[in-house]
Amino acid sequence: SSGINAEWPLRPGFATQKLRLNRKKVFKGHMVAGYACQCNFSPDNSYLISGDADGRCFIWDWKTTKVYKRFKAHDGVCIGCEWLPHETSKIVTCGWDGKIKLWD
């Protein structure tokens, strides 16, 4: 069978759910080889965000999978990024340069 199948426990006592790779949703452009760069969704689930090994932050349109925006966020790996849930125009990133940054 195609894709990645994994058993994923939802919660103790609940049935498991089969997960499969959605080959229609591939987000390209960033380099994360060797790093566990975090990815997250915007509060309205319209965009996907991730950092990369070169310190950049990428934002993709969820429907089209195209890069919506990218910018240099850190000197070194941008390991984490998150939208603020109540101030949705703002993003927080953290990097291996030891900094946490707020973007508007």
Coordinates of C-alpha atoms in Angstrom, one line a residue:
S1 CA 0.0 0.0 0.0
S2 CA 1.2 3.6 -0.6
G3 CA 1.8 6.1 2.1
I4 CA 2.9 5.8 5.7
N5 CA 0.6 3.8 7.9
A6 CA 0.9 4.0 11.6
E7 CA -1.1 2.9 14.6
W8 CA -1.8 6.1 16.6
P9 CA -3.5 5.7 20.0
L10 CA -6.1 8.5 20.4
R11 CA -6.4 8.2 24.2
P12 CA -6.2 5.3 26.6
G13 CA -9.3 3.1 26.3
F14 CA -10.1 4.4 22.8
A15 CA -9.7 2.6 19.5
T16 CA -6.7 3.3 17.3
Q17 CA -6.8 5.3 14.1
K18 CA -4.9 4.5 10.9
L19 CA -2.9 7.4 9.6
R20 CA -1.9 7.7 6.0
L21 CA 0.3 10.1 4.1
N22 CA -1.8 12.6 2.1
R23 CA 0.3 12.8 -1.1
K24 CA -1.7 15.9 -2.3
K25 CA -0.4 17.9 0.6
V26 CA 3.4 18.3 0.1
F27 CA 5.0 21.6 1.4
K28 CA 8.3 22.3 -0.3
G29 CA 11.0 25.0 -0.1
H30 CA 12.5 24.6 3.4
M31 CA 15.5 22.5 4.5
V32 CA 15.0 20.5 7.7
A33 CA 17.3 17.5 7.2
G34 CA 18.7 16.5 10.5
Y35 CA 16.6 18.8 12.6
A36 CA 13.2 18.4 14.3
C37 CA 11.8 21.7 13.2
Q38 CA 8.3 22.3 14.5
C39 CA 5.4 23.0 12.3
N40 CA 2.0 24.5 13.2
F41 CA -1.3 25.7 11.8
S42 CA -2.6 29.2 11.9
P43 CA -5.6 29.7 14.3
D44 CA -8.0 29.5 11.3
N45 CA -6.2 26.5 9.8
S46 CA -5.6 28.4 6.5
Y47 CA -1.8 28.3 6.8
L48 CA 1.0 26.0 7.8
I49 CA 4.2 27.4 9.4
S50 CA 7.6 25.9 9.9
G51 CA 11.2 26.9 10.6
D52 CA 14.2 25.5 8.8
A53 CA 17.9 24.7 9.2
D54 CA 18.9 28.1 7.6
G55 CA 17.0 30.1 10.2
R56 CA 14.1 30.9 7.9
C57 CA 10.4 30.8 8.7
F58 CA 8.1 29.5 6.0
I59 CA 4.4 30.1 5.7
W60 CA 2.4 28.0 3.2
D61 CA -1.2 28.3 2.0
W62 CA -2.9 25.1 3.2
K63 CA -5.2 24.7 0.2
T64 CA -2.6 25.4 -2.6
T65 CA 0.5 24.2 -0.7
K66 CA 2.4 27.2 -2.2
V67 CA 4.8 29.3 -0.1
Y68 CA 2.8 32.4 1.0
K69 CA 5.7 34.1 2.8
R70 CA 9.3 33.3 3.9
F71 CA 11.7 35.4 6.0
K72 CA 15.0 35.1 7.8
A73 CA 14.0 34.7 11.5
H74 CA 17.2 33.5 13.2
D75 CA 21.0 33.1 12.8
G76 CA 21.1 29.3 12.8
V77 CA 18.2 26.8 13.0
C78 CA 14.7 28.1 13.5
I79 CA 13.5 25.2 15.5
G80 CA 10.0 26.4 16.5
C81 CA 7.3 28.7 15.5
E82 CA 3.7 29.3 16.6
W83 CA 0.9 31.7 15.9
L84 CA -0.5 33.6 18.8
P85 CA -4.0 32.3 19.3
H86 CA -5.7 35.6 20.3
E87 CA -3.5 38.0 18.3
T88 CA -3.5 36.1 15.0
S89 CA -1.4 38.6 13.1
K90 CA 1.6 37.7 15.3
I91 CA 4.0 34.8 15.2
V92 CA 6.6 33.7 17.8
T93 CA 9.8 31.9 16.6
C94 CA 12.7 30.4 18.6
G95 CA 16.1 29.4 17.3
W96 CA 19.3 27.8 18.2
D97 CA 20.8 31.3 18.4
G98 CA 19.1 31.3 21.9
K99 CA 16.5 33.9 21.0
I100 CA 12.7 34.0 21.0
K101 CA 11.3 36.5 18.6
L102 CA 7.8 38.1 18.2
W103 CA 6.8 38.9 14.6
D104 CA 4.0 41.1 13.5

